[in-house]
mmCIF file of C-alpha atoms in Angstrom:
data_model
loop_
_atom_site.group_PDB
_atom_site.id
_atom_site.type_symbol
_atom_site.label_atom_id
_atom_site.label_comp_id
_atom_site.label_asym_id
_atom_site.label_seq_id
_atom_site.Cartn_x
_atom_site.Cartn_y
_atom_site.Cartn_z
ATOM 1 C CA MET J 1 190.302 -65.719 60.844
ATOM 2 C CA ILE J 2 190.333 -68.977 62.733
ATOM 3 C CA THR J 3 189.924 -69.449 66.460
ATOM 4 C CA THR J 4 192.246 -71.716 68.392
ATOM 5 C CA GLU J 5 189.304 -74.061 69.106
ATOM 6 C CA GLN J 6 188.557 -74.723 65.424
ATOM 7 C CA SER J 7 190.019 -77.577 63.407
ATOM 8 C CA CYS J 8 193.431 -76.782 62.009
ATOM 9 C CA PRO J 9 193.372 -75.895 58.298
ATOM 10 C CA CYS J 10 196.325 -78.239 57.716
ATOM 11 C CA GLY J 11 193.982 -81.229 57.794
ATOM 12 C CA SER J 12 195.605 -83.024 60.724
ATOM 13 C CA GLY J 13 192.261 -83.453 62.480
ATOM 14 C CA LYS J 14 193.573 -81.595 65.542
ATOM 15 C CA ARG J 15 192.422 -78.253 66.908
ATOM 16 C CA TYR J 16 194.454 -75.310 65.638
ATOM 17 C CA GLN J 17 195.640 -74.551 69.186
ATOM 18 C CA ASP J 18 197.071 -78.073 69.471
ATOM 19 C CA CYS J 19 198.508 -78.225 65.978
ATOM 20 C CA CYS J 20 199.985 -75.357 63.956
ATOM 21 C CA ASN J 21 199.292 -72.445 66.313
ATOM 22 C CA PRO J 22 202.225 -73.229 68.672
ATOM 23 C CA LEU J 23 204.570 -73.350 65.665
ATOM 24 C CA HIS J 24 203.222 -70.047 64.390
ATOM 25 C CA ILE J 25 203.461 -68.162 67.692
ATOM 26 C CA HIS J 26 206.924 -69.513 68.627
ATOM 27 C CA VAL J 27 208.612 -69.090 65.248
ATOM 28 C CA ASP J 28 210.912 -66.367 66.623
ATOM 29 C CA SER J 29 211.753 -67.947 69.971
ATOM 30 C CA GLY J 30 212.204 -71.483 68.664
ATOM 31 C CA GLN J 31 210.508 -72.878 71.782
ATOM 32 C CA VAL J 32 208.278 -74.976 69.541
ATOM 33 C CA VAL J 33 209.558 -76.111 66.142
ATOM 34 C CA ALA J 34 208.359 -78.610 63.561
ATOM 35 C CA ARG J 35 209.678 -82.087 64.316
ATOM 36 C CA THR J 36 209.364 -83.375 60.746
ATOM 37 C CA PRO J 37 209.308 -81.987 57.204
ATOM 38 C CA GLU J 38 205.617 -82.908 56.962
ATOM 39 C CA GLN J 39 204.764 -80.988 60.129
ATOM 40 C CA LEU J 40 206.585 -77.934 58.758
ATOM 41 C CA MET J 41 204.848 -78.240 55.388
ATOM 42 C CA ARG J 42 201.429 -78.510 57.080
ATOM 43 C CA SER J 43 202.197 -75.481 59.249
ATOM 44 C CA ARG J 44 203.267 -73.508 56.176
ATOM 45 C CA TYR J 45 200.041 -74.438 54.363
ATOM 46 C CA CYS J 46 198.104 -73.302 57.438
ATOM 47 C CA ALA J 47 200.087 -70.043 57.443
ATOM 48 C CA PHE J 48 199.107 -69.450 53.804
ATOM 49 C CA VAL J 49 195.442 -70.057 54.706
ATOM 50 C CA LEU J 50 195.700 -67.565 57.579
ATOM 51 C CA LYS J 51 197.831 -65.119 55.548
ATOM 52 C CA ASN J 52 200.610 -65.409 58.150
ATOM 53 C CA PHE J 53 203.246 -64.564 55.561
ATOM 54 C CA ASP J 54 205.879 -63.690 58.163
ATOM 55 C CA TYR J 55 205.883 -67.381 59.172
ATOM 56 C CA ILE J 56 206.295 -68.399 55.533
ATOM 57 C CA LEU J 57 209.449 -66.290 55.214
ATOM 58 C CA LYS J 58 210.915 -67.370 58.552
ATOM 59 C CA THR J 59 210.538 -71.060 57.697
ATOM 60 C CA HIS J 60 211.992 -70.667 54.186
ATOM 61 C CA HIS J 61 215.732 -71.406 54.072
ATOM 62 C CA PRO J 62 217.501 -68.063 53.454
ATOM 63 C CA GLU J 63 219.729 -69.520 50.715
ATOM 64 C CA TYR J 64 216.634 -70.419 48.683
ATOM 65 C CA LEU J 65 214.589 -67.205 48.942
ATOM 66 C CA ASN J 66 215.422 -66.123 45.365
ATOM 67 C CA GLY J 67 214.212 -62.600 46.040
ATOM 68 C CA LEU J 68 211.088 -63.632 47.952
ATOM 69 C CA THR J 69 210.049 -60.867 50.346
ATOM 70 C CA LEU J 70 207.156 -60.133 52.654
ATOM 71 C CA ALA J 71 205.996 -57.468 50.204
ATOM 72 C CA SER J 72 205.986 -59.908 47.285
ATOM 73 C CA ILE J 73 204.019 -62.519 49.242
ATOM 74 C CA ASN J 74 201.512 -59.887 50.375
ATOM 75 C CA THR J 75 200.834 -58.906 46.780
ATOM 76 C CA GLY J 76 197.613 -60.582 45.665
ATOM 77 C CA PRO J 77 195.534 -62.031 44.442
ATOM 78 C CA HIS J 78 195.306 -64.535 47.284
ATOM 79 C CA PRO J 79 193.394 -67.745 46.675
ATOM 80 C CA HIS J 80 190.687 -69.235 48.841
ATOM 81 C CA TRP J 81 192.338 -72.392 50.140
ATOM 82 C CA LEU J 82 190.128 -75.485 50.010
ATOM 83 C CA GLY J 83 192.190 -78.325 51.432
ATOM 84 C CA LEU J 84 195.513 -80.066 51.729
ATOM 85 C CA GLU J 85 196.289 -83.596 50.616
ATOM 86 C CA VAL J 86 199.651 -85.045 51.684
ATOM 87 C CA LEU J 87 200.634 -87.811 49.279
ATOM 88 C CA SER J 88 204.008 -88.816 50.724
ATOM 89 C CA SER J 89 206.586 -87.705 53.250
ATOM 90 C CA SER J 90 210.122 -88.859 54.001
ATOM 91 C CA GLU J 91 213.323 -87.718 55.640
ATOM 92 C CA THR J 92 216.914 -88.834 55.708
ATOM 93 C CA PRO J 93 218.259 -89.559 59.180
ATOM 94 C CA ALA J 94 221.338 -87.772 60.460
ATOM 95 C CA HIS J 95 224.559 -89.740 59.961
ATOM 96 C CA ASN J 96 227.876 -89.137 61.632
ATOM 97 C CA SER J 97 231.114 -89.410 59.733
ATOM 98 C CA GLN J 98 234.657 -89.248 61.035
ATOM 99 C CA ALA J 99 236.655 -86.323 59.715
ATOM 100 C CA ALA J 100 239.861 -85.231 61.414
ATOM 101 C CA ASN J 101 238.906 -87.379 64.426
ATOM 102 C CA GLN J 102 235.696 -85.410 64.980
ATOM 103 C CA ALA J 103 232.151 -86.623 64.531
ATOM 104 C CA ILE J 104 230.437 -84.406 61.974
ATOM 105 C CA ALA J 105 226.690 -84.655 61.499
ATOM 106 C CA GLU J 106 225.663 -84.684 57.871
ATOM 107 C CA PRO J 107 222.692 -82.466 57.051
ATOM 108 C CA ARG J 108 219.249 -83.999 57.213
ATOM 109 C CA HIS J 109 216.896 -83.588 54.282
ATOM 110 C CA GLY J 110 213.255 -84.345 53.775
ATOM 111 C CA THR J 111 210.639 -84.325 51.057
ATOM 112 C CA VAL J 112 206.877 -83.957 51.110
ATOM 113 C CA THR J 113 204.661 -84.418 48.088
ATOM 114 C CA PHE J 114 201.279 -82.730 48.401
ATOM 115 C CA LYS J 115 198.349 -81.088 46.670
ATOM 116 C CA ALA J 116 197.127 -77.805 48.140
ATOM 117 C CA TRP J 117 193.729 -77.163 46.540
ATOM 118 C CA TYR J 118 192.460 -73.618 46.087
ATOM 119 C CA LYS J 119 189.876 -71.528 44.311
ATOM 120 C CA LEU J 120 190.901 -68.354 42.505
ATOM 121 C CA GLU J 121 188.932 -66.233 40.045
ATOM 122 C CA GLY J 122 186.238 -68.893 39.647
ATOM 123 C CA GLU J 123 188.659 -71.753 38.969
ATOM 124 C CA ILE J 124 189.697 -74.678 41.171
ATOM 125 C CA ASP J 125 193.308 -75.769 40.940
ATOM 126 C CA ALA J 126 196.078 -77.120 43.138
ATOM 127 C CA ILE J 127 199.679 -76.531 43.927
ATOM 128 C CA TYR J 128 200.979 -80.031 43.306
ATOM 129 C CA GLU J 129 204.531 -80.102 44.529
ATOM 130 C CA ARG J 130 207.352 -82.279 45.747
ATOM 131 C CA SER J 131 208.857 -79.968 48.371
ATOM 132 C CA GLU J 132 212.366 -80.289 49.732
ATOM 133 C CA PHE J 133 213.357 -79.449 53.296
ATOM 134 C CA ILE J 134 216.665 -78.988 55.111
ATOM 135 C CA TYR J 135 217.259 -79.490 58.846
ATOM 136 C CA GLN J 136 219.687 -76.868 60.085
ATOM 137 C CA THR J 137 220.433 -75.276 63.449
ATOM 138 C CA GLY J 138 217.774 -77.374 65.163
ATOM 139 C CA ARG J 139 214.959 -76.519 62.730
ATOM 140 C CA TRP J 140 213.445 -77.685 59.478
ATOM 141 C CA TYR J 141 213.334 -75.183 56.606
ATOM 142 C CA TYR J 142 211.598 -75.289 53.235
ATOM 143 C CA SER J 143 214.190 -74.998 50.467
ATOM 144 C CA GLN J 144 212.613 -75.602 47.058
ATOM 145 C CA GLY J 145 210.005 -77.617 45.252
ATOM 146 C CA GLN J 146 209.282 -79.349 41.990
ATOM 147 C CA GLN J 147 205.916 -78.309 40.563
ATOM 148 C CA MET J 148 203.684 -80.856 38.886
ATOM 149 C CA THR J 149 200.308 -80.604 37.144
ATOM 150 C CA ALA J 150 197.287 -81.538 39.247
ATOM 151 C CA LYS J 151 194.249 -83.222 37.772
ATOM 152 C CA LEU J 152 190.838 -82.230 39.098
ATOM 153 C CA PRO J 153 189.017 -85.008 40.929
ATOM 154 C CA GLY J 154 186.201 -86.806 39.180
ATOM 155 C CA ARG J 155 182.650 -85.687 39.868
ATOM 156 C CA ASN J 156 182.021 -88.664 42.179
ATOM 157 C CA ASP J 157 185.358 -88.479 44.017
ATOM 158 C CA ALA J 158 185.621 -87.080 47.530
ATOM 159 C CA CYS J 159 185.730 -83.297 47.597
ATOM 160 C CA VAL J 160 189.125 -81.629 47.906
ATOM 161 C CA CYS J 161 187.891 -79.596 50.898
ATOM 162 C CA HIS J 162 187.413 -82.757 53.009
ATOM 163 C CA SER J 163 183.732 -82.030 53.614
ATOM 164 C CA GLY J 164 182.855 -85.695 53.233
ATOM 165 C CA LYS J 165 180.699 -84.891 50.200
ATOM 166 C CA LYS J 166 181.317 -85.830 46.598
ATOM 167 C CA PHE J 167 183.197 -83.240 44.556
ATOM 168 C CA LYS J 168 180.133 -82.610 42.353
ATOM 169 C CA GLN J 169 177.980 -81.885 45.436
ATOM 170 C CA CYS J 170 180.448 -79.521 47.028
ATOM 171 C CA CYS J 171 183.267 -77.390 45.569
ATOM 172 C CA LEU J 172 182.502 -78.218 41.928
ATOM 173 C CA LYS J 173 178.998 -76.856 42.519
ATOM 174 C CA SER J 174 180.406 -73.468 43.542
ATOM 175 C CA LEU J 175 182.040 -72.830 40.163
#
């Protein structure tokens, strides 16, 4: 488990207490919500690291659950998460259109492309995904994602765990 004083697993460089923790503890009340799709994606990655699967479900748009339940998420095996790399992030601004003399806000959408590196059963791999998000009722929700194939870094590239070491001197060595 992580303490609130430790660096946040999402890779923001902030302490957990100043980063994803407020989102995690206020998920029910809505007092603190993600302001951007990227912030939500980072908080969801952090929730996976901490096995806070309740947060994962509550930030997943209900129309896109496709049978996902707390029980199914809790079923292992669970990987050892190594690091998150955000490659791109964007969102569409809200637009108002006139319909029947009323201003109607069109839904906001966002995308985040990332690699979430993990180790499982002696192998290093990544979830490489272009995730889609929907802003609804004052909150961002994950809806769905397009999976892509990740390529392992080269031996002399920076390690995926953000240790500052070369891949060959860090996580590759642990295989």
